[in-house]
mmCIF file of N, CA and C in Angstrom:
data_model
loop_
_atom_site.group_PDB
_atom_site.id
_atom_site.type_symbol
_atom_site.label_atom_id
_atom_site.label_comp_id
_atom_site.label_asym_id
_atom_site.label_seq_id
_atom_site.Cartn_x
_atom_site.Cartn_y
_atom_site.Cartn_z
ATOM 1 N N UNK A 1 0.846 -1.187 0.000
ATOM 2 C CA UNK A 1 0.000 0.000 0.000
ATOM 3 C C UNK A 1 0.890 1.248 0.000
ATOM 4 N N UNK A 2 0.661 2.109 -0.802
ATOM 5 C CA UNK A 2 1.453 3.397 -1.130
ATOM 6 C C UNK A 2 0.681 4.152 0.467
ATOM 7 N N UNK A 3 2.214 4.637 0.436
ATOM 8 C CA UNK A 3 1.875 6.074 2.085
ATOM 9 C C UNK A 3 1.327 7.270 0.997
ATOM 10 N N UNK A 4 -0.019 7.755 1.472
ATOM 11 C CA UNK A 4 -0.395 9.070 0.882
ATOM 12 C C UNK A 4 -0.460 10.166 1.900
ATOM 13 N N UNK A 5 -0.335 10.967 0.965
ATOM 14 C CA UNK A 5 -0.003 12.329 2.369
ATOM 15 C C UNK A 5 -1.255 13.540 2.125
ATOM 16 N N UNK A 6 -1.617 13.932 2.791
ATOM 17 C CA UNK A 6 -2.918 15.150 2.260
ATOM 18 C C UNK A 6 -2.313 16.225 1.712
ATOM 19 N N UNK A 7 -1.203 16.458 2.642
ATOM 20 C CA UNK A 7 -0.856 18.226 2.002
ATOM 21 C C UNK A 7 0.241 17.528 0.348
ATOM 22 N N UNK A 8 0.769 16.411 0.539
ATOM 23 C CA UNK A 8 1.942 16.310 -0.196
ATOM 24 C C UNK A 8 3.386 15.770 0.658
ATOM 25 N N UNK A 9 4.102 15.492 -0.030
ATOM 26 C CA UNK A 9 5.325 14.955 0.996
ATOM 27 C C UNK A 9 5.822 15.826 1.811
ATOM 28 N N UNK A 10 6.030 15.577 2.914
ATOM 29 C CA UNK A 10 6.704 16.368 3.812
ATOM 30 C C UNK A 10 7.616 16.982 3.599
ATOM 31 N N UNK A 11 8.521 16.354 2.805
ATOM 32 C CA UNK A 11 10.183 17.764 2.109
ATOM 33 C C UNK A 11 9.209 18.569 1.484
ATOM 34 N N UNK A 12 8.089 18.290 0.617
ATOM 35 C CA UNK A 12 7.805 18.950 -0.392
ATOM 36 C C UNK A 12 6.867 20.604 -0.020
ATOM 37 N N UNK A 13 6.240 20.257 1.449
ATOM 38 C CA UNK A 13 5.014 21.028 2.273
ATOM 39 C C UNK A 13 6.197 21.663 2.734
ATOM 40 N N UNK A 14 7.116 21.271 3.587
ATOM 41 C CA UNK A 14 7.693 22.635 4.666
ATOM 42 C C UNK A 14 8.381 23.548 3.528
ATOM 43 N N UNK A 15 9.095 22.605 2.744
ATOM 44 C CA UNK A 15 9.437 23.890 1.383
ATOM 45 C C UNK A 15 9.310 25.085 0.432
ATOM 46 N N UNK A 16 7.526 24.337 0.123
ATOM 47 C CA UNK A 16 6.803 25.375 -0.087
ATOM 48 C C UNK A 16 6.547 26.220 0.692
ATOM 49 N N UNK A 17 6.341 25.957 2.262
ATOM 50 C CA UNK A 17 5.914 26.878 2.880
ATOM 51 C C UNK A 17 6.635 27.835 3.591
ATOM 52 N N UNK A 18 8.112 27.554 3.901
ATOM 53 C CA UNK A 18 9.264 28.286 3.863
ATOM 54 C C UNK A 18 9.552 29.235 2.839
ATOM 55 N N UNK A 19 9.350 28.813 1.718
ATOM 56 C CA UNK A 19 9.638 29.371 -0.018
ATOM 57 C C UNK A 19 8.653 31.066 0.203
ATOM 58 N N UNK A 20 7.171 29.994 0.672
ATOM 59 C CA UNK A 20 5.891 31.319 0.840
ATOM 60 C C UNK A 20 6.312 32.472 1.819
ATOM 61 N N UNK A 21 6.898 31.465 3.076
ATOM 62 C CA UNK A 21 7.134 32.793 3.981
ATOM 63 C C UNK A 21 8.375 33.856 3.622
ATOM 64 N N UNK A 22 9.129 33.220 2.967
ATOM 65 C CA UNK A 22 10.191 34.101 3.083
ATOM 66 C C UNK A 22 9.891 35.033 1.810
ATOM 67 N N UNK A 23 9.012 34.545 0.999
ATOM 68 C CA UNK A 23 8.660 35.510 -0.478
ATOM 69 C C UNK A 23 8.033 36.567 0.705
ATOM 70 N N UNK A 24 6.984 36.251 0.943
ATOM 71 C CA UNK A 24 6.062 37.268 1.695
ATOM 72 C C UNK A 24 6.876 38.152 2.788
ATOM 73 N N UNK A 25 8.179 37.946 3.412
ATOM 74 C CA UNK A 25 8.453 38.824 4.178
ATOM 75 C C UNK A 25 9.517 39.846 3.145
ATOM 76 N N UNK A 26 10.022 39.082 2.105
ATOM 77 C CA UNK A 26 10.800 39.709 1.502
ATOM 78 C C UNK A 26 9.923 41.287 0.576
ATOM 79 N N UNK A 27 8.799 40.490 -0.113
ATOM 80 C CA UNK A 27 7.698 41.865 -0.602
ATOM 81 C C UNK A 27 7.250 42.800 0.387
ATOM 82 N N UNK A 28 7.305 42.524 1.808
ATOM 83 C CA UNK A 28 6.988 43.113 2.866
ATOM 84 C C UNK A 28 8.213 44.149 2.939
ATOM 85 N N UNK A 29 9.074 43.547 3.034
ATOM 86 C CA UNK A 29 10.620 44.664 3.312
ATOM 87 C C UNK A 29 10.432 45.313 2.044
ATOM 88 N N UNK A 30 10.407 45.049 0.656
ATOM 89 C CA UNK A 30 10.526 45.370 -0.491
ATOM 90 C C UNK A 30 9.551 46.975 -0.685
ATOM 91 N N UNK A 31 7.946 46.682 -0.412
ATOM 92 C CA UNK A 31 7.140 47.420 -0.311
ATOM 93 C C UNK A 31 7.574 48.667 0.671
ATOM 94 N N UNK A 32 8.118 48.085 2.078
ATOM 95 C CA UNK A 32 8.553 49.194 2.647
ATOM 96 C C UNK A 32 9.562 50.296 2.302
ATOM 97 N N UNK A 33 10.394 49.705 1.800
ATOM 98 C CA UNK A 33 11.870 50.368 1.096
ATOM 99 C C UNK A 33 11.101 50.756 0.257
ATOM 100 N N UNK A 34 10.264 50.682 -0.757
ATOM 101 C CA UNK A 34 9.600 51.421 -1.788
ATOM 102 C C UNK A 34 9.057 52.973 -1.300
ATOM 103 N N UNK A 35 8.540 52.822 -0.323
ATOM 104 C CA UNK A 35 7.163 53.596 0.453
ATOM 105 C C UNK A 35 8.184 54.709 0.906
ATOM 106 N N UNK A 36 9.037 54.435 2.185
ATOM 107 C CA UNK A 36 9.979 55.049 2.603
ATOM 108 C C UNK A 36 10.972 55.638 2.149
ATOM 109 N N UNK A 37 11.644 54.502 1.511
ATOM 110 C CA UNK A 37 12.507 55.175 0.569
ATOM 111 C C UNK A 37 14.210 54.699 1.468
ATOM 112 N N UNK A 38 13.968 53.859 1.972
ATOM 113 C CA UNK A 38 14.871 53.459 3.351
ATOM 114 C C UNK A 38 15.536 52.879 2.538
ATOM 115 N N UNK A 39 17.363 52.032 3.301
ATOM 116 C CA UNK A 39 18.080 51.897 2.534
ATOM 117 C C UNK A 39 17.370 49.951 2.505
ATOM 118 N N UNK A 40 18.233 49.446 1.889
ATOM 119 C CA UNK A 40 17.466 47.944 1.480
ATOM 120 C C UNK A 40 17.923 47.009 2.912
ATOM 121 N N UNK A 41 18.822 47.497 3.533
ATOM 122 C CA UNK A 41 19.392 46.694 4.541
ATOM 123 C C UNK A 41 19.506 44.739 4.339
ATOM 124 N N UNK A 42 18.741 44.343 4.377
ATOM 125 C CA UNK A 42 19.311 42.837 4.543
ATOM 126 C C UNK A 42 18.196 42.074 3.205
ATOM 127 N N UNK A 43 17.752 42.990 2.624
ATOM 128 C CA UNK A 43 16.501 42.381 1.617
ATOM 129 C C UNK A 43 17.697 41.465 0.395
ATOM 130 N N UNK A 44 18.680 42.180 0.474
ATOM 131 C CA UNK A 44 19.372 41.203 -0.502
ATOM 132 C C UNK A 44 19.618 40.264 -0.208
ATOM 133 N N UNK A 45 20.105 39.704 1.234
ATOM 134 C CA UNK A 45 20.163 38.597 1.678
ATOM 135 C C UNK A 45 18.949 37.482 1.716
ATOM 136 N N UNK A 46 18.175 38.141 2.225
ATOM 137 C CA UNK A 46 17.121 37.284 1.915
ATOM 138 C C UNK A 46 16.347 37.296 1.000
ATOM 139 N N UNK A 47 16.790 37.697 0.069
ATOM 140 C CA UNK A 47 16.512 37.373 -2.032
ATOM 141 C C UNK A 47 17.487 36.078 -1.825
ATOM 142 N N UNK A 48 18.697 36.362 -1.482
ATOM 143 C CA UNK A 48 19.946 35.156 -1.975
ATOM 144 C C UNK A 48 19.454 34.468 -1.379
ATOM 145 N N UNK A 49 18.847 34.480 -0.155
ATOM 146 C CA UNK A 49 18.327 32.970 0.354
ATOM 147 C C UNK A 49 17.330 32.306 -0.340
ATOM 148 N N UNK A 50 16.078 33.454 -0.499
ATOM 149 C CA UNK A 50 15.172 32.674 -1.144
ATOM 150 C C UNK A 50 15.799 31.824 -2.657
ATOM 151 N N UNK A 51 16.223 32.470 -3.354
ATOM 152 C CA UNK A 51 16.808 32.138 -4.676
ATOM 153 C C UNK A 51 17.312 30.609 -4.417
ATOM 154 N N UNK A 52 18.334 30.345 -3.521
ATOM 155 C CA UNK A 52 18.939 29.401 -3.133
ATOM 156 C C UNK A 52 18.351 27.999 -2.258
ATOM 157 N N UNK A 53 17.045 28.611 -2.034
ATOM 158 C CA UNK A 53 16.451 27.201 -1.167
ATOM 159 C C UNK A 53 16.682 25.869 -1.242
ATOM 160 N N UNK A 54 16.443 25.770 -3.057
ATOM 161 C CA UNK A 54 16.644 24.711 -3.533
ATOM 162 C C UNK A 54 18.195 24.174 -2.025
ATOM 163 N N UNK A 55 19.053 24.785 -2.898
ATOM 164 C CA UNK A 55 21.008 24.259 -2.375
ATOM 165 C C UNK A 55 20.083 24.100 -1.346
ATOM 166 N N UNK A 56 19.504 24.638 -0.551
ATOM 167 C CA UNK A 56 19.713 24.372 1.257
ATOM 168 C C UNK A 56 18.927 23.238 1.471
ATOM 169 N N UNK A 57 17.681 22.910 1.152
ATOM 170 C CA UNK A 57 17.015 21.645 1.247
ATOM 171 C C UNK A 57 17.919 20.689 0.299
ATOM 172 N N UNK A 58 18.552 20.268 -0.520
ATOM 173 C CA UNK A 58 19.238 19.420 -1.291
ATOM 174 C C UNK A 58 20.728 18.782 -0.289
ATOM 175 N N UNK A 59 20.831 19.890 0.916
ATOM 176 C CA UNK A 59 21.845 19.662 1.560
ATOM 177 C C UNK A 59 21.721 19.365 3.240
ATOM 178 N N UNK A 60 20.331 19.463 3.476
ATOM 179 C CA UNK A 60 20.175 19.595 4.665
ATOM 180 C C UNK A 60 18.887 18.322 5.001
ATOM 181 N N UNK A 61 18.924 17.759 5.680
ATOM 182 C CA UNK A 61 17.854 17.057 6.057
ATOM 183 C C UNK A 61 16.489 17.451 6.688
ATOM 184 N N UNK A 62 15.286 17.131 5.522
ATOM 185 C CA UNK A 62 14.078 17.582 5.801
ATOM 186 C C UNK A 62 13.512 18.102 7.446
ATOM 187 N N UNK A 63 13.645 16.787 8.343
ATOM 188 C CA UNK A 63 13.196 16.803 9.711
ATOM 189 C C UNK A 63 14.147 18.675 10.196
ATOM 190 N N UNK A 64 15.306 18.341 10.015
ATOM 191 C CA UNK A 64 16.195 19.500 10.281
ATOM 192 C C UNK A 64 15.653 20.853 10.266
ATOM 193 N N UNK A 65 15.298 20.627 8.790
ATOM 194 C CA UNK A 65 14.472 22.162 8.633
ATOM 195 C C UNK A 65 12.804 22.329 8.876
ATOM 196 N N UNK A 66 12.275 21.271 9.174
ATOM 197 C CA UNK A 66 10.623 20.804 9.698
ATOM 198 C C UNK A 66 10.842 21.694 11.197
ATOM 199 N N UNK A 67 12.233 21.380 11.905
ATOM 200 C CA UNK A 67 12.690 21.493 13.394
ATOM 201 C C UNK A 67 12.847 23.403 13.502
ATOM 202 N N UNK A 68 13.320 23.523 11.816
ATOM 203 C CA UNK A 68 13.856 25.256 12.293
ATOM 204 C C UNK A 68 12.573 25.447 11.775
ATOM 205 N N UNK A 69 11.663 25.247 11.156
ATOM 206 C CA UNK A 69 10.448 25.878 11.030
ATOM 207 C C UNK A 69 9.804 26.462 12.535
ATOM 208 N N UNK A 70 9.481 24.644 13.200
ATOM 209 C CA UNK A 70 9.189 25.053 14.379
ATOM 210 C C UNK A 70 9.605 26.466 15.257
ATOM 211 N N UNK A 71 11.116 26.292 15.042
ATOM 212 C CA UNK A 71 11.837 27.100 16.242
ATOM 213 C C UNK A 71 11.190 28.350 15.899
ATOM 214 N N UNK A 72 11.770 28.492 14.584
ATOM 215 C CA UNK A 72 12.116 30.529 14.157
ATOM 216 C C UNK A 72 10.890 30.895 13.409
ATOM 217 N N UNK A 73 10.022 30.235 12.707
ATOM 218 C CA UNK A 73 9.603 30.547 11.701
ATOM 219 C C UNK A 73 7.808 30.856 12.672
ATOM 220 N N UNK A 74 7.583 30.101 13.722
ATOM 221 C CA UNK A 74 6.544 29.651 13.824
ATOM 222 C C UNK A 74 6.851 30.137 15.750
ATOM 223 N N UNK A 75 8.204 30.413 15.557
ATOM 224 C CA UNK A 75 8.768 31.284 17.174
ATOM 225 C C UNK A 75 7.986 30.331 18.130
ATOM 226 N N UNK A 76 8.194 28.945 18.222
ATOM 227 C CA UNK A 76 8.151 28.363 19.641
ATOM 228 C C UNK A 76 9.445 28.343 19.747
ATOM 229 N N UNK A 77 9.055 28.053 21.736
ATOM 230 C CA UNK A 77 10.266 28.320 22.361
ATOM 231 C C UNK A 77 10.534 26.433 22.138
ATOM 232 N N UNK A 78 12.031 26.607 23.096
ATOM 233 C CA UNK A 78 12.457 25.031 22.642
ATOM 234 C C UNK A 78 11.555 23.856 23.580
ATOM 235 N N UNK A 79 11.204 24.585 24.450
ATOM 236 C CA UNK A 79 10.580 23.871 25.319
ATOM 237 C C UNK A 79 9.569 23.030 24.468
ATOM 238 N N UNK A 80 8.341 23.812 24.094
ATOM 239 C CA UNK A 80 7.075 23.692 23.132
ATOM 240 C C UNK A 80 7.602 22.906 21.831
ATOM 241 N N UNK A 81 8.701 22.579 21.331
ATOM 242 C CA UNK A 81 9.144 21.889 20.110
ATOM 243 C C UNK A 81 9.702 20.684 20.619
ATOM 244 N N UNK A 82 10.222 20.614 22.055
ATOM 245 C CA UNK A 82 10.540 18.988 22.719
ATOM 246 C C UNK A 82 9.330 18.344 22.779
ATOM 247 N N UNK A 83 7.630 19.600 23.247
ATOM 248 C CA UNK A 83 7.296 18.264 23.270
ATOM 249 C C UNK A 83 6.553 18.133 22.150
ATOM 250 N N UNK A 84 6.265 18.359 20.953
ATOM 251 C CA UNK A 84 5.929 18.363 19.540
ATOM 252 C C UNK A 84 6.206 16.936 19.068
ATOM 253 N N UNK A 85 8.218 17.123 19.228
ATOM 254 C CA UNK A 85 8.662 16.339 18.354
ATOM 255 C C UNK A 85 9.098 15.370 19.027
ATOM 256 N N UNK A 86 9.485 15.117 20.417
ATOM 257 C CA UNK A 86 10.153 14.784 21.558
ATOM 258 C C UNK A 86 11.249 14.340 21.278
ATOM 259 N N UNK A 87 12.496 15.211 21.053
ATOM 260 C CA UNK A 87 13.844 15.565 20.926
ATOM 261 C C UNK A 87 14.244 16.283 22.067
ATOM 262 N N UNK A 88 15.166 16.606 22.287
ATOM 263 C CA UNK A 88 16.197 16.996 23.442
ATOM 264 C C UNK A 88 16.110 18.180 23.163
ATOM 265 N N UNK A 89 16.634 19.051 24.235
ATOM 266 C CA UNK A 89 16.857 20.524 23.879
ATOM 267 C C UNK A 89 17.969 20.508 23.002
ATOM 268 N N UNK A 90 19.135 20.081 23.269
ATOM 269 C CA UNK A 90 20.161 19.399 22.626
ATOM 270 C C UNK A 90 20.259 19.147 21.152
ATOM 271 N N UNK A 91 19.035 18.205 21.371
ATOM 272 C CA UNK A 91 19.017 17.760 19.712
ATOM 273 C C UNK A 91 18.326 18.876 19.200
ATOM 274 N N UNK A 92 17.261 19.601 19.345
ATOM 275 C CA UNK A 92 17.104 20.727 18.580
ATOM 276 C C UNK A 92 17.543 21.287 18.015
ATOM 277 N N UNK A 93 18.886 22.206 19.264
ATOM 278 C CA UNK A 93 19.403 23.281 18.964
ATOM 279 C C UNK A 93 20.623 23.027 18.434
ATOM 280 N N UNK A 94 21.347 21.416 18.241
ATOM 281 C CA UNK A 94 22.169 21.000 17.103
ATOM 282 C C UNK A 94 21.514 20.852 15.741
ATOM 283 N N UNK A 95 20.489 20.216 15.839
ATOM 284 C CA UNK A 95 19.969 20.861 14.117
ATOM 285 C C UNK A 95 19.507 21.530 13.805
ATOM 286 N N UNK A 96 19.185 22.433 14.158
ATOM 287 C CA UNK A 96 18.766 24.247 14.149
ATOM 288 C C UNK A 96 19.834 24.934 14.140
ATOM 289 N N UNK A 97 21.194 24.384 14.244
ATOM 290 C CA UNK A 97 22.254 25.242 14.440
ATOM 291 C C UNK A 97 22.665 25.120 12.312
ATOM 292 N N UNK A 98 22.686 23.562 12.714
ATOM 293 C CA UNK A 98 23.686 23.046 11.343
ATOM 294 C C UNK A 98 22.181 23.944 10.462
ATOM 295 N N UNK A 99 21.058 23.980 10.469
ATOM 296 C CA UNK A 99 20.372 24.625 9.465
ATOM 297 C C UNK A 99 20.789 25.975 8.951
ATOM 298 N N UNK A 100 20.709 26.531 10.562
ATOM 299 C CA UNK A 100 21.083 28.012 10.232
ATOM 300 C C UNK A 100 22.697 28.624 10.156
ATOM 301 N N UNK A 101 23.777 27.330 10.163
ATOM 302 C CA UNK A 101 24.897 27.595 9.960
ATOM 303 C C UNK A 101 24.918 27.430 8.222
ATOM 304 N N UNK A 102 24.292 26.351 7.595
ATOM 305 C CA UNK A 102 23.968 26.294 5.547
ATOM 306 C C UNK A 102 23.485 27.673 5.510
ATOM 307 N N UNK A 103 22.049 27.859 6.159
ATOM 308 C CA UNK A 103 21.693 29.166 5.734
ATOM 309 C C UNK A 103 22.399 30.493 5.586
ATOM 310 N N UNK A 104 23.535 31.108 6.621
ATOM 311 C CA UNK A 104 24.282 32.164 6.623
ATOM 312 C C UNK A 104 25.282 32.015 5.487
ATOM 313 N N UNK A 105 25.846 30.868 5.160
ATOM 314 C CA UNK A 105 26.591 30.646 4.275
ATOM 315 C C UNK A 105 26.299 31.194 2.904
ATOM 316 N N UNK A 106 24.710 31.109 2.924
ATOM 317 C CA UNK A 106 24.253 31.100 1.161
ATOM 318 C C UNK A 106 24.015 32.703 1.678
ATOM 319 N N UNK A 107 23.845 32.882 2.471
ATOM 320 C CA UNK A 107 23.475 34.824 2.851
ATOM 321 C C UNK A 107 24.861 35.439 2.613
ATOM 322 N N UNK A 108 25.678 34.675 3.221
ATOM 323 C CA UNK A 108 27.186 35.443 2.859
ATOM 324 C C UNK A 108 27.636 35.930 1.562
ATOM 325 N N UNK A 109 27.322 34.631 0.683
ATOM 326 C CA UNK A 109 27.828 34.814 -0.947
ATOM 327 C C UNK A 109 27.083 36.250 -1.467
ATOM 328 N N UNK A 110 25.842 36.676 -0.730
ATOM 329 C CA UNK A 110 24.952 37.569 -1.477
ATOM 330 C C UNK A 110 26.112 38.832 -1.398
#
């Protein structure tokens, strides 16, 4: 019997929905710098990230970034993500690290 999933595969859902959030905060900064007239501050970086998702999911393990969703994206504390996923504080904040150590990397090149 084939595993079916409602939203779609799990790499495939947090991706998109990472992909969505970070478009949407990026038009958010974008719109503002328009309006204001402010300098762009970090919008390039997070263009290079978005651009680059692909590299970062191709290199990083799904659960990993399912885990930094939790943390940053969705701002529970670590407590509230032990008991979600029931991982260690430990184990969290080692693969939340290695996520967001790929991620700065692809921000750097920008």
């Amino acid at each position: 019997m084939a595993i079916r999933y409602y939203w779609g595969k799990p790499r495939d859902v947090v991706r998109w929905y990472l992909r969505g959030t970070l478009y949407l905060s990026a038009q958010s900064r974008k719109s503002y710098i328009e309006k204001t007239g402010t300098e762009p501050g970090n919008l390039p970086r997070l263009l290079k990230l978005l651009e680059n998702l692909d590299e970062l999911f191709d290199s990083v393990d799904t659960d990993c970034i399912a885990l930094l969703c939790l943390r940053y994206v969705e701002l529970l504390s670590i407590a509230e993500t032990t008991k979600l996923t029931g991982l260690s504080n430990s184990q969290i904040s080692t693969r939340t690290a290695k996520v967001m150590k790929k991620a700065k990397e692809i921000i750097a090149k920008a």
